């Protein structure tokens, strides 16, 4: 299990007795926080008293592959010049927990010894100053460590720290390049690796075609049985379904062999494939592997990161596209894609159907067709502004379709963005938000805010309080 280091700051000035109590308190607090975590443990570290000990624990955290982040707090005063060298060496996300051991002030017994020992209100401000002065992007949570509110905030930090742990060193594959002439899906891959750790590389579709040709009949049969278990098969064209089964098997082998967490394809580069991968990618996306169409590596990588963040929560997270509107009544958007909508949003068992695509010039691909269950969520888009990346996060609602769409053979999601479509879409377009995004019903704007903060990424939020925007 991955872990968060629990680091208690102090100084030599107070003597061994006070430092021993600070250590006992810290151990108890770390154990209680650890018990409240679901995805990480919280590991107590010896109280740090001087610049060398601070540097040493920061180096240890940075070098420990199981450590995804640090929780730091000051039990006493800890002069912050002592922290400069250590903080400069700290490579892991930080949660500054502004807390104290005691919840209540012991009015009857409080004396100067108590004041001397319990002074995080004092010491955490000194620590906060040096973090701000150094420009360190960190989460700050304030309150008694034993409260449910604080524990929930630490769990959220852990989710983001785990997502960043995946992000750093994540490998992303592009089968083919960015769709020809498309602007918003393109981006600076070098800068993506510097800022987020995404190693984004091109792979030839022909190599995948060879792997597809190598899938045995036995393995394809087994995948067909999995499809029959999970989905309703609403087609007689089982050979087309089998073709997607082979794509899925080959893709999963490729992803495993190359340690890939997110990938893209493009319908303009499918040489050697008879169909555009549809069902294959839908079934893969449901496992939280990042995907986006048309060479959109940013959205694919963002999906993988957000799926890691959302692991274990209710709801779903996946790539989606804006398509068309119902502007009558309460305006609603139909979001979908040519094929690749993740079944994590399905309201009922999806059906496998085979229909021709109107673009791309390939054979009719098998795909999952379904409607989606109503839910609250966020739409998250990442765009390259030339000198920086920008995240756009919009609160949205999946709503019930007002009518059936019997002739539309793809998955469909009806969205009603906050505060309404008119303002929500205007604000999104004004911010440069893409027609590609990650929809999540597991995450909220607070999660995305924390991700943006810890990665020092510009964020534009759109929600119920948004008014019609004027200028960027
Ligand atoms: Mn598109």
Tab-separated table of C-alpha atoms and ligand atoms in Angstrom:
chain	number	residue	atom	x	y	z
A	1	UNK	CA	0.000	0.000	0.000
A	2	UNK	CA	1.246	3.479	-0.847
A	3	UNK	CA	1.766	5.880	2.040
A	4	UNK	CA	1.817	9.450	3.256
A	5	UNK	CA	4.634	10.518	5.585
A	6	UNK	CA	3.467	12.305	8.739
A	7	UNK	CA	6.129	14.871	9.602
A	8	UNK	CA	6.046	16.839	12.859
A	9	UNK	CA	8.141	19.990	13.040
A	10	UNK	CA	9.795	21.341	16.188
A	11	UNK	CA	13.203	22.572	17.352
A	12	UNK	CA	15.924	21.726	19.901
A	13	UNK	CA	15.081	24.669	22.135
A	14	UNK	CA	12.374	22.867	24.128
A	15	UNK	CA	14.420	20.004	25.594
A	16	UNK	CA	13.979	16.250	25.489
A	17	UNK	CA	10.874	16.008	27.686
A	18	UNK	CA	8.790	18.274	25.462
A	19	UNK	CA	10.088	16.595	22.289
A	20	UNK	CA	9.216	13.154	23.687
A	21	UNK	CA	5.630	14.295	24.264
A	22	UNK	CA	5.509	15.799	20.762
A	23	UNK	CA	6.656	12.432	19.394
A	24	UNK	CA	3.999	10.511	21.361
A	25	UNK	CA	1.302	12.892	20.171
A	26	UNK	CA	2.461	12.604	16.567
A	27	UNK	CA	2.451	8.800	16.669
A	28	UNK	CA	-1.089	8.748	18.043
A	29	UNK	CA	-2.293	11.277	15.465
A	30	UNK	CA	-0.642	9.445	12.544
A	31	UNK	CA	-2.194	6.146	13.673
A	32	UNK	CA	-5.663	7.658	13.883
A	33	UNK	CA	-5.352	9.288	10.459
A	34	UNK	CA	-3.980	6.056	9.025
A	35	UNK	CA	-7.017	4.131	10.314
A	36	UNK	CA	-9.283	6.674	8.593
A	37	UNK	CA	-7.633	6.204	5.168
A	38	UNK	CA	-8.883	3.753	2.552
A	39	UNK	CA	-6.159	3.827	-0.117
A	40	UNK	CA	-2.967	4.789	1.734
A	41	UNK	CA	-1.386	4.361	5.133
A	42	UNK	CA	-0.076	7.296	7.161
A	43	UNK	CA	3.443	6.639	8.418
A	44	UNK	CA	4.803	8.575	11.398
A	45	UNK	CA	8.295	10.030	11.058
A	46	UNK	CA	10.511	11.077	13.989
A	47	UNK	CA	10.027	14.716	15.057
A	48	UNK	CA	12.386	16.978	13.105
A	49	UNK	CA	14.377	19.465	15.213
A	50	UNK	CA	16.892	21.112	12.917
A	51	UNK	CA	17.805	21.769	9.278
A	52	UNK	CA	19.694	18.484	8.856
A	53	UNK	CA	16.810	16.348	10.127
A	54	UNK	CA	14.350	18.291	7.981
A	55	UNK	CA	16.533	17.846	4.892
A	56	UNK	CA	16.946	14.173	5.672
A	57	UNK	CA	13.211	13.396	5.987
A	58	UNK	CA	12.402	15.413	2.835
A	59	UNK	CA	15.087	13.489	0.899
A	60	UNK	CA	13.736	10.200	2.267
A	61	UNK	CA	10.185	11.090	1.168
A	62	UNK	CA	11.406	12.146	-2.273
A	63	UNK	CA	13.349	8.911	-2.755
A	64	UNK	CA	10.754	6.473	-1.363
A	65	UNK	CA	8.716	5.035	-4.284
A	66	UNK	CA	5.910	4.055	-1.898
A	67	UNK	CA	5.584	7.565	-0.485
A	68	UNK	CA	3.049	9.525	-2.581
A	69	UNK	CA	2.914	12.618	-0.382
A	70	UNK	CA	3.722	14.210	2.953
A	71	UNK	CA	1.576	15.602	5.761
A	72	UNK	CA	3.480	18.329	7.598
A	73	UNK	CA	2.485	20.214	10.752
A	74	UNK	CA	4.230	22.123	13.522
A	75	UNK	CA	3.523	20.886	17.036
A	76	UNK	CA	5.640	23.690	18.429
A	77	UNK	CA	7.458	26.579	16.850
A	78	UNK	CA	9.995	25.442	14.224
A	79	UNK	CA	11.981	28.385	12.834
A	80	UNK	CA	11.343	28.207	9.123
A	81	UNK	CA	14.774	29.062	7.728
A	82	UNK	CA	15.585	25.523	8.925
A	83	UNK	CA	13.043	24.243	6.366
A	84	UNK	CA	14.433	25.939	3.256
A	85	UNK	CA	16.946	23.281	2.198
A	86	UNK	CA	14.553	20.411	2.945
A	87	UNK	CA	11.604	21.966	1.132
A	88	UNK	CA	13.811	22.648	-1.877
A	89	UNK	CA	14.590	18.908	-1.975
A	90	UNK	CA	10.992	17.757	-1.463
A	91	UNK	CA	9.588	16.232	-4.669
A	92	UNK	CA	6.301	14.873	-3.273
A	93	UNK	CA	2.932	16.653	-2.910
A	94	UNK	CA	2.465	18.321	0.469
A	95	UNK	CA	-0.544	18.630	2.738
A	96	UNK	CA	0.056	21.255	5.385
A	97	UNK	CA	-2.205	20.046	8.181
A	98	UNK	CA	-2.891	23.016	10.414
A	99	UNK	CA	-4.052	21.100	13.449
A	100	UNK	CA	-3.237	20.369	17.071
A	101	UNK	CA	-3.272	17.383	19.396
A	102	UNK	CA	-5.988	18.656	21.721
A	103	UNK	CA	-9.410	19.520	20.391
A	104	UNK	CA	-10.467	21.673	23.327
A	105	UNK	CA	-8.517	24.224	25.304
A	106	UNK	CA	-8.147	22.922	28.907
A	107	UNK	CA	-9.308	26.151	30.525
A	108	UNK	CA	-8.957	24.900	34.119
A	109	UNK	CA	-5.435	23.530	33.800
A	110	UNK	CA	-3.796	25.508	31.026
A	111	UNK	CA	-0.433	26.942	32.064
A	112	UNK	CA	2.737	28.132	30.353
A	113	UNK	CA	4.028	24.574	29.858
A	114	UNK	CA	0.904	23.756	27.864
A	115	UNK	CA	1.307	26.937	25.824
A	116	UNK	CA	4.933	26.073	25.141
A	117	UNK	CA	4.113	22.551	23.915
A	118	UNK	CA	0.934	23.229	21.896
A	119	UNK	CA	1.586	26.155	19.635
A	120	UNK	CA	0.731	25.113	16.081
A	121	UNK	CA	-1.288	28.336	15.649
A	122	UNK	CA	2.090	30.013	16.086
A	123	UNK	CA	4.439	27.543	14.349
A	124	UNK	CA	2.224	26.735	11.347
A	125	UNK	CA	2.129	30.403	10.364
A	126	UNK	CA	5.916	30.561	10.366
A	127	UNK	CA	5.996	27.364	8.275
A	128	UNK	CA	3.265	28.640	5.929
A	129	UNK	CA	5.243	31.810	5.241
A	130	UNK	CA	8.323	29.971	4.027
A	131	UNK	CA	6.225	27.665	1.804
A	132	UNK	CA	4.563	30.695	0.221
A	133	UNK	CA	7.884	32.526	-0.075
A	134	UNK	CA	9.372	29.468	-1.830
A	135	UNK	CA	6.336	29.207	-4.113
A	136	UNK	CA	5.478	25.683	-2.970
A	137	UNK	CA	2.062	24.562	-4.188
A	138	UNK	CA	0.457	22.630	-1.349
A	139	UNK	CA	-2.917	21.752	0.136
A	140	UNK	CA	-3.745	23.397	3.455
A	141	UNK	CA	-6.304	21.711	5.727
A	142	UNK	CA	-7.286	23.371	8.993
A	143	UNK	CA	-9.058	21.814	11.989
A	144	UNK	CA	-8.771	19.143	14.641
A	145	UNK	CA	-7.130	16.043	13.154
A	146	UNK	CA	-9.680	13.710	14.747
A	147	UNK	CA	-12.700	15.355	13.095
A	148	UNK	CA	-14.461	13.629	10.208
A	149	UNK	CA	-14.146	16.781	8.109
A	150	UNK	CA	-10.364	16.800	8.407
A	151	UNK	CA	-10.093	13.054	7.806
A	152	UNK	CA	-12.226	13.408	4.654
A	153	UNK	CA	-9.956	16.218	3.436
A	154	UNK	CA	-6.880	14.050	4.025
A	155	UNK	CA	-8.521	11.214	2.062
A	156	UNK	CA	-9.141	13.628	-0.831
A	157	UNK	CA	-5.511	14.719	-0.692
A	158	UNK	CA	-4.467	11.049	-0.758
A	159	UNK	CA	-6.615	10.476	-3.882
A	160	UNK	CA	-4.892	13.369	-5.644
A	161	UNK	CA	-1.448	12.284	-4.422
A	162	UNK	CA	-2.088	8.799	-5.845
A	163	UNK	CA	-3.176	10.356	-9.146
A	164	UNK	CA	0.018	12.412	-9.274
A	165	UNK	CA	2.037	9.325	-8.421
A	166	UNK	CA	0.621	7.697	-11.576
A	167	UNK	CA	1.026	10.888	-13.593
A	168	UNK	CA	4.763	11.190	-12.898
A	169	UNK	CA	6.394	8.767	-15.310
A	170	UNK	CA	3.126	7.753	-16.989
A	171	UNK	CA	3.528	6.364	-20.494
A	172	UNK	CA	1.040	7.465	-23.159
A	173	UNK	CA	0.802	5.888	-26.631
A	174	UNK	CA	-0.468	7.610	-29.756
A	175	UNK	CA	-1.463	5.267	-32.587
A	176	UNK	CA	-1.161	7.709	-35.446
A	177	UNK	CA	-0.843	11.415	-34.830
A	178	UNK	CA	-3.208	14.240	-34.018
A	179	UNK	CA	-6.207	14.381	-36.388
A	180	UNK	CA	-5.187	16.445	-39.391
A	181	UNK	CA	-5.688	20.211	-38.962
A	182	UNK	CA	-7.359	19.929	-35.539
A	183	UNK	CA	-6.133	22.587	-33.087
A	184	UNK	CA	-7.456	21.929	-29.611
A	185	UNK	CA	-6.438	18.282	-29.356
A	186	UNK	CA	-2.801	19.102	-30.148
A	187	UNK	CA	-0.256	20.207	-27.588
A	188	UNK	CA	3.332	20.513	-26.448
A	189	UNK	CA	4.401	16.986	-25.527
A	190	UNK	CA	7.710	18.104	-24.082
A	191	UNK	CA	5.958	20.545	-21.754
A	192	UNK	CA	3.412	17.827	-20.830
A	193	UNK	CA	6.281	15.638	-19.675
A	194	UNK	CA	8.022	18.457	-17.787
A	195	UNK	CA	4.880	19.538	-15.946
A	196	UNK	CA	2.873	16.316	-15.540
A	197	UNK	CA	5.390	13.538	-16.172
A	198	UNK	CA	3.567	12.180	-19.235
A	199	UNK	CA	5.898	10.414	-21.645
A	200	UNK	CA	3.885	10.667	-24.873
A	201	UNK	CA	5.097	8.647	-27.844
A	202	UNK	CA	3.981	7.656	-31.303
A	203	UNK	CA	3.486	3.986	-32.245
A	204	UNK	CA	2.797	2.592	-35.697
A	205	UNK	CA	-0.676	1.134	-36.223
A	206	UNK	CA	0.949	-1.580	-38.361
A	207	UNK	CA	2.618	-3.064	-35.282
A	208	UNK	CA	-0.791	-3.298	-33.641
A	209	UNK	CA	-2.253	-4.830	-36.827
A	210	UNK	CA	0.401	-7.572	-36.589
A	211	UNK	CA	-0.558	-8.245	-32.971
A	212	UNK	CA	-4.246	-8.416	-33.985
A	213	UNK	CA	-3.407	-10.970	-36.674
A	214	UNK	CA	-1.657	-13.035	-34.000
A	215	UNK	CA	-4.702	-13.360	-31.692
A	216	UNK	CA	-5.781	-17.000	-31.524
A	217	UNK	CA	-9.295	-18.232	-32.140
A	218	UNK	CA	-9.340	-19.642	-28.592
A	219	UNK	CA	-8.516	-16.241	-27.029
A	220	UNK	CA	-11.089	-14.481	-29.221
A	221	UNK	CA	-13.747	-17.025	-28.157
A	222	UNK	CA	-13.007	-16.336	-24.512
A	223	UNK	CA	-13.367	-12.564	-25.064
A	224	UNK	CA	-16.681	-13.218	-26.903
A	225	UNK	CA	-17.951	-15.100	-23.843
A	226	UNK	CA	-16.985	-12.128	-21.649
A	227	UNK	CA	-18.958	-9.809	-23.968
A	228	UNK	CA	-21.977	-12.131	-23.825
A	229	UNK	CA	-21.811	-12.105	-20.004
A	230	UNK	CA	-21.535	-8.345	-19.681
A	231	UNK	CA	-23.620	-7.071	-22.580
A	232	UNK	CA	-26.745	-7.806	-24.600
A	233	UNK	CA	-25.681	-8.965	-28.076
A	234	UNK	CA	-28.156	-7.290	-30.425
A	235	UNK	CA	-26.688	-8.308	-33.784
A	236	UNK	CA	-26.348	-11.394	-35.994
A	237	UNK	CA	-23.021	-10.138	-37.298
A	238	UNK	CA	-20.844	-11.969	-34.776
A	239	UNK	CA	-17.811	-11.805	-37.072
A	240	UNK	CA	-17.768	-8.010	-36.684
A	241	UNK	CA	-17.978	-8.401	-32.907
A	242	UNK	CA	-15.177	-10.966	-33.022
A	243	UNK	CA	-13.042	-8.453	-34.927
A	244	UNK	CA	-13.368	-6.024	-31.983
A	245	UNK	CA	-12.577	-8.863	-29.554
A	246	UNK	CA	-9.281	-9.365	-31.367
A	247	UNK	CA	-8.575	-5.604	-31.246
A	248	UNK	CA	-9.171	-5.574	-27.523
A	249	UNK	CA	-6.903	-8.542	-26.837
A	250	UNK	CA	-4.119	-7.110	-28.988
A	251	UNK	CA	-4.484	-3.641	-27.458
A	252	UNK	CA	-4.313	-5.009	-23.911
A	253	UNK	CA	-1.207	-7.027	-24.776
A	254	UNK	CA	0.400	-3.947	-26.265
A	255	UNK	CA	-0.504	-1.753	-23.262
A	256	UNK	CA	0.870	-4.326	-20.824
A	257	UNK	CA	4.093	-4.930	-22.783
A	258	UNK	CA	4.823	-1.211	-23.122
A	259	UNK	CA	3.492	-0.274	-19.627
A	260	UNK	CA	1.039	2.190	-21.185
A	261	UNK	CA	-1.634	3.868	-19.018
A	262	UNK	CA	-3.366	5.943	-21.720
A	263	UNK	CA	-3.580	5.838	-25.502
A	264	UNK	CA	-5.118	7.478	-28.546
A	265	UNK	CA	-6.034	6.371	-32.033
A	266	UNK	CA	-7.372	8.231	-35.056
A	267	UNK	CA	-9.780	7.166	-37.766
A	268	UNK	CA	-7.369	8.724	-40.308
A	269	UNK	CA	-4.699	6.128	-39.558
A	270	UNK	CA	-6.193	2.640	-39.414
A	271	UNK	CA	-4.153	0.900	-42.084
A	272	UNK	CA	-4.430	-2.854	-41.542
A	273	UNK	CA	-7.579	-2.601	-39.380
A	274	UNK	CA	-10.950	-3.425	-40.943
A	275	UNK	CA	-12.988	-1.422	-38.405
A	276	UNK	CA	-12.490	1.625	-36.222
A	277	UNK	CA	-11.975	0.173	-32.723
A	278	UNK	CA	-15.269	0.778	-30.859
A	279	UNK	CA	-16.455	-1.961	-28.535
A	280	UNK	CA	-12.788	-2.868	-27.885
A	281	UNK	CA	-11.982	0.604	-26.593
A	282	UNK	CA	-15.244	0.968	-24.690
A	283	UNK	CA	-14.524	-2.226	-22.776
A	284	UNK	CA	-10.940	-1.104	-22.063
A	285	UNK	CA	-11.992	2.388	-20.909
A	286	UNK	CA	-14.303	0.815	-18.342
A	287	UNK	CA	-11.176	-0.389	-16.502
A	288	UNK	CA	-9.888	3.166	-16.061
A	289	UNK	CA	-7.298	3.003	-18.825
A	290	UNK	CA	-7.059	6.438	-20.410
A	291	UNK	CA	-8.292	6.899	-23.964
A	292	UNK	CA	-9.202	9.749	-26.262
A	293	UNK	CA	-9.933	9.775	-29.972
A	294	UNK	CA	-8.288	11.656	-32.840
A	295	UNK	CA	-4.823	11.711	-31.324
A	296	UNK	CA	-5.941	13.748	-28.325
A	297	UNK	CA	-3.152	12.699	-25.968
A	298	UNK	CA	-3.957	15.351	-23.332
A	299	UNK	CA	-7.494	14.104	-22.766
A	300	UNK	CA	-6.365	10.453	-22.799
A	301	UNK	CA	-3.706	11.132	-20.165
A	302	UNK	CA	-6.056	13.308	-18.119
A	303	UNK	CA	-8.624	10.493	-18.141
A	304	UNK	CA	-6.082	8.010	-16.747
A	305	UNK	CA	-5.043	10.465	-14.015
A	306	UNK	CA	-8.645	11.270	-13.051
A	307	UNK	CA	-9.584	7.565	-13.045
A	308	UNK	CA	-6.730	6.898	-10.629
A	309	UNK	CA	-7.965	9.763	-8.460
A	310	UNK	CA	-11.525	8.411	-8.472
A	311	UNK	CA	-10.674	4.753	-7.770
A	312	UNK	CA	-12.962	3.241	-5.163
A	313	UNK	CA	-15.578	6.003	-5.405
A	314	UNK	CA	-19.129	5.657	-6.707
A	315	UNK	CA	-19.801	6.806	-10.277
A	316	UNK	CA	-17.726	6.802	-13.443
A	317	UNK	CA	-14.964	8.750	-15.190
A	318	UNK	CA	-14.206	8.711	-18.936
A	319	UNK	CA	-13.528	10.547	-22.179
A	320	UNK	CA	-16.484	12.173	-23.908
A	321	UNK	CA	-17.266	14.659	-26.685
A	322	UNK	CA	-19.714	17.510	-27.136
A	323	UNK	CA	-22.008	16.892	-30.097
A	324	UNK	CA	-25.428	18.421	-30.559
A	325	UNK	CA	-28.131	20.344	-28.647
A	326	UNK	CA	-31.799	20.285	-27.854
A	327	UNK	CA	-32.355	24.033	-27.532
A	328	UNK	CA	-36.109	23.829	-26.871
A	329	UNK	CA	-37.492	24.036	-23.346
A	330	UNK	CA	-34.666	23.620	-20.821
A	331	UNK	CA	-31.702	23.385	-23.217
A	332	UNK	CA	-29.756	20.123	-23.061
A	333	UNK	CA	-26.702	18.771	-24.819
A	334	UNK	CA	-26.314	15.348	-26.372
A	335	UNK	CA	-22.749	14.267	-25.656
A	336	UNK	CA	-21.488	11.155	-27.337
A	337	UNK	CA	-18.850	10.108	-29.776
A	338	UNK	CA	-18.676	8.231	-33.050
A	339	UNK	CA	-18.269	5.087	-30.950
A	340	UNK	CA	-16.091	5.449	-27.916
A	341	UNK	CA	-18.295	6.195	-24.895
A	342	UNK	CA	-17.428	4.320	-21.718
A	343	UNK	CA	-20.081	1.935	-20.363
A	344	UNK	CA	-19.318	3.174	-16.816
A	345	UNK	CA	-22.133	5.703	-17.310
A	346	UNK	CA	-24.756	3.204	-18.557
A	347	UNK	CA	-28.141	3.132	-16.824
A	348	UNK	CA	-28.848	-0.442	-17.939
A	349	UNK	CA	-26.964	-3.317	-19.540
A	350	UNK	CA	-25.439	-1.937	-22.770
A	351	UNK	CA	-26.162	-3.642	-26.103
A	352	UNK	CA	-23.573	-4.612	-28.702
A	353	UNK	CA	-24.714	-3.484	-32.157
A	354	UNK	CA	-23.051	-3.318	-35.572
A	355	UNK	CA	-23.724	-0.350	-37.858
A	356	UNK	CA	-21.812	1.463	-40.605
A	357	UNK	CA	-19.924	4.675	-39.758
A	358	UNK	CA	-20.568	7.619	-42.038
A	359	UNK	CA	-16.883	8.664	-42.032
A	360	UNK	CA	-13.540	6.860	-42.305
A	361	UNK	CA	-14.320	4.409	-45.112
A	362	UNK	CA	-13.945	1.247	-42.999
A	363	UNK	CA	-16.254	-1.730	-42.342
A	364	UNK	CA	-19.229	-1.388	-39.976
A	365	UNK	CA	-17.838	-1.494	-36.432
A	366	UNK	CA	-19.339	-3.203	-33.388
A	367	UNK	CA	-20.025	-0.809	-30.512
A	368	UNK	CA	-21.909	-0.556	-27.229
A	369	UNK	CA	-25.206	1.336	-27.340
A	370	UNK	CA	-26.814	2.619	-24.142
A	371	UNK	CA	-28.406	5.525	-22.285
A	372	UNK	CA	-27.017	6.993	-19.101
A	373	UNK	CA	-28.221	7.259	-15.551
A	374	UNK	CA	-28.926	10.755	-14.131
A	375	UNK	CA	-26.087	12.043	-11.940
A	376	UNK	CA	-24.135	15.128	-10.961
A	377	UNK	CA	-20.644	15.453	-12.356
A	378	UNK	CA	-17.857	17.589	-13.729
A	379	UNK	CA	-16.618	18.077	-17.295
A	380	UNK	CA	-12.860	18.631	-17.331
A	381	UNK	CA	-10.905	19.827	-20.344
A	382	UNK	CA	-7.185	20.533	-20.755
A	383	UNK	CA	-5.996	22.930	-23.444
A	384	UNK	CA	-2.567	24.200	-24.473
A	385	UNK	CA	-2.503	28.025	-24.391
A	386	UNK	CA	0.943	28.208	-25.972
A	387	UNK	CA	2.798	29.410	-22.872
A	388	UNK	CA	0.879	27.281	-20.339
A	389	UNK	CA	-1.737	24.550	-19.987
A	390	UNK	CA	-5.211	25.437	-18.795
A	391	UNK	CA	-7.793	23.216	-17.106
A	392	UNK	CA	-11.467	24.036	-17.491
A	393	UNK	CA	-13.793	22.396	-14.968
A	394	UNK	CA	-17.552	22.749	-15.356
A	395	UNK	CA	-20.207	21.434	-12.994
A	396	UNK	CA	-22.760	19.506	-15.015
A	397	UNK	CA	-25.699	17.135	-14.699
A	398	UNK	CA	-26.490	13.963	-16.592
A	399	UNK	CA	-30.237	14.031	-17.159
A	400	UNK	CA	-32.782	11.551	-18.484
A	401	UNK	CA	-33.350	11.904	-22.263
A	402	UNK	CA	-36.788	13.376	-22.950
A	403	UNK	CA	-37.373	10.903	-25.791
A	404	UNK	CA	-35.895	7.742	-27.263
A	405	UNK	CA	-33.453	7.989	-30.185
A	406	UNK	CA	-34.176	4.727	-32.016
A	407	UNK	CA	-32.093	5.586	-35.080
A	408	UNK	CA	-28.968	6.827	-33.260
A	409	UNK	CA	-26.768	3.727	-32.882
A	410	UNK	CA	-24.258	5.034	-30.313
A	411	UNK	CA	-24.152	5.588	-26.575
A	412	UNK	CA	-25.602	8.944	-25.588
A	413	UNK	CA	-25.363	11.157	-22.557
A	414	UNK	CA	-27.726	14.075	-22.045
A	415	UNK	CA	-25.965	16.914	-20.207
A	416	UNK	CA	-27.363	20.018	-18.568
A	417	UNK	CA	-24.386	22.145	-17.531
A	418	UNK	CA	-24.488	24.627	-14.630
A	419	UNK	CA	-25.829	27.222	-14.282
A	420	UNK	CA	-27.635	26.492	-17.563
A	421	UNK	CA	-26.596	25.632	-21.106
A	422	UNK	CA	-26.537	29.252	-22.333
A	423	UNK	CA	-24.112	30.500	-19.667
A	424	UNK	CA	-22.240	27.229	-19.188
A	425	UNK	CA	-21.454	26.779	-22.880
A	426	UNK	CA	-20.570	30.477	-23.340
A	427	UNK	CA	-18.164	30.359	-20.385
A	428	UNK	CA	-16.640	27.092	-21.649
A	429	UNK	CA	-16.110	28.496	-25.154
A	430	UNK	CA	-14.794	31.757	-23.740
A	431	UNK	CA	-12.200	29.829	-21.728
A	432	UNK	CA	-11.143	27.877	-24.848
A	433	UNK	CA	-12.541	24.568	-23.540
A	434	UNK	CA	-12.292	21.717	-26.035
A	435	UNK	CA	-15.048	19.604	-27.613
A	436	UNK	CA	-13.182	16.723	-25.932
A	437	UNK	CA	-13.299	16.349	-22.159
A	438	UNK	CA	-13.284	13.914	-19.288
A	439	UNK	CA	-16.698	13.497	-17.669
A	440	UNK	CA	-16.649	12.301	-14.070
A	441	UNK	CA	-19.550	11.559	-11.775
A	442	UNK	CA	-17.056	10.435	-9.078
A	443	UNK	CA	-15.069	13.652	-8.771
A	444	UNK	CA	-16.136	17.195	-7.936
A	445	UNK	CA	-14.714	20.645	-8.606
A	446	UNK	CA	-12.755	20.472	-5.337
A	447	UNK	CA	-10.801	17.456	-6.610
A	448	UNK	CA	-9.918	19.238	-9.853
A	449	UNK	CA	-9.007	22.420	-7.940
A	450	UNK	CA	-6.547	20.412	-5.848
A	451	UNK	CA	-5.047	18.744	-8.927
A	452	UNK	CA	-4.656	22.158	-10.586
A	453	UNK	CA	-3.110	23.628	-7.440
A	454	UNK	CA	-0.587	20.838	-6.889
A	455	UNK	CA	0.471	20.847	-10.559
A	456	UNK	CA	0.470	24.660	-10.732
A	457	UNK	CA	-1.970	24.594	-13.656
A	458	UNK	CA	-4.275	27.476	-14.521
A	459	UNK	CA	-7.910	26.570	-13.781
A	460	UNK	CA	-11.168	28.092	-14.988
A	461	UNK	CA	-14.176	26.915	-13.012
A	462	UNK	CA	-17.754	27.064	-14.268
A	463	UNK	CA	-20.582	26.409	-11.816
A	464	UNK	CA	-23.968	27.574	-10.541
A	465	UNK	CA	-22.446	30.955	-9.579
A	466	UNK	CA	-21.036	31.651	-13.057
A	467	UNK	CA	-22.449	34.669	-14.884
A	468	UNK	CA	-22.147	35.373	-18.601
A	469	UNK	CA	-18.427	35.945	-19.188
A	470	UNK	CA	-16.919	39.087	-20.697
A	471	UNK	CA	-13.415	38.494	-22.055
A	472	UNK	CA	-10.885	35.933	-20.828
B	1	LIG	MN1	-13.420	14.803	-31.648
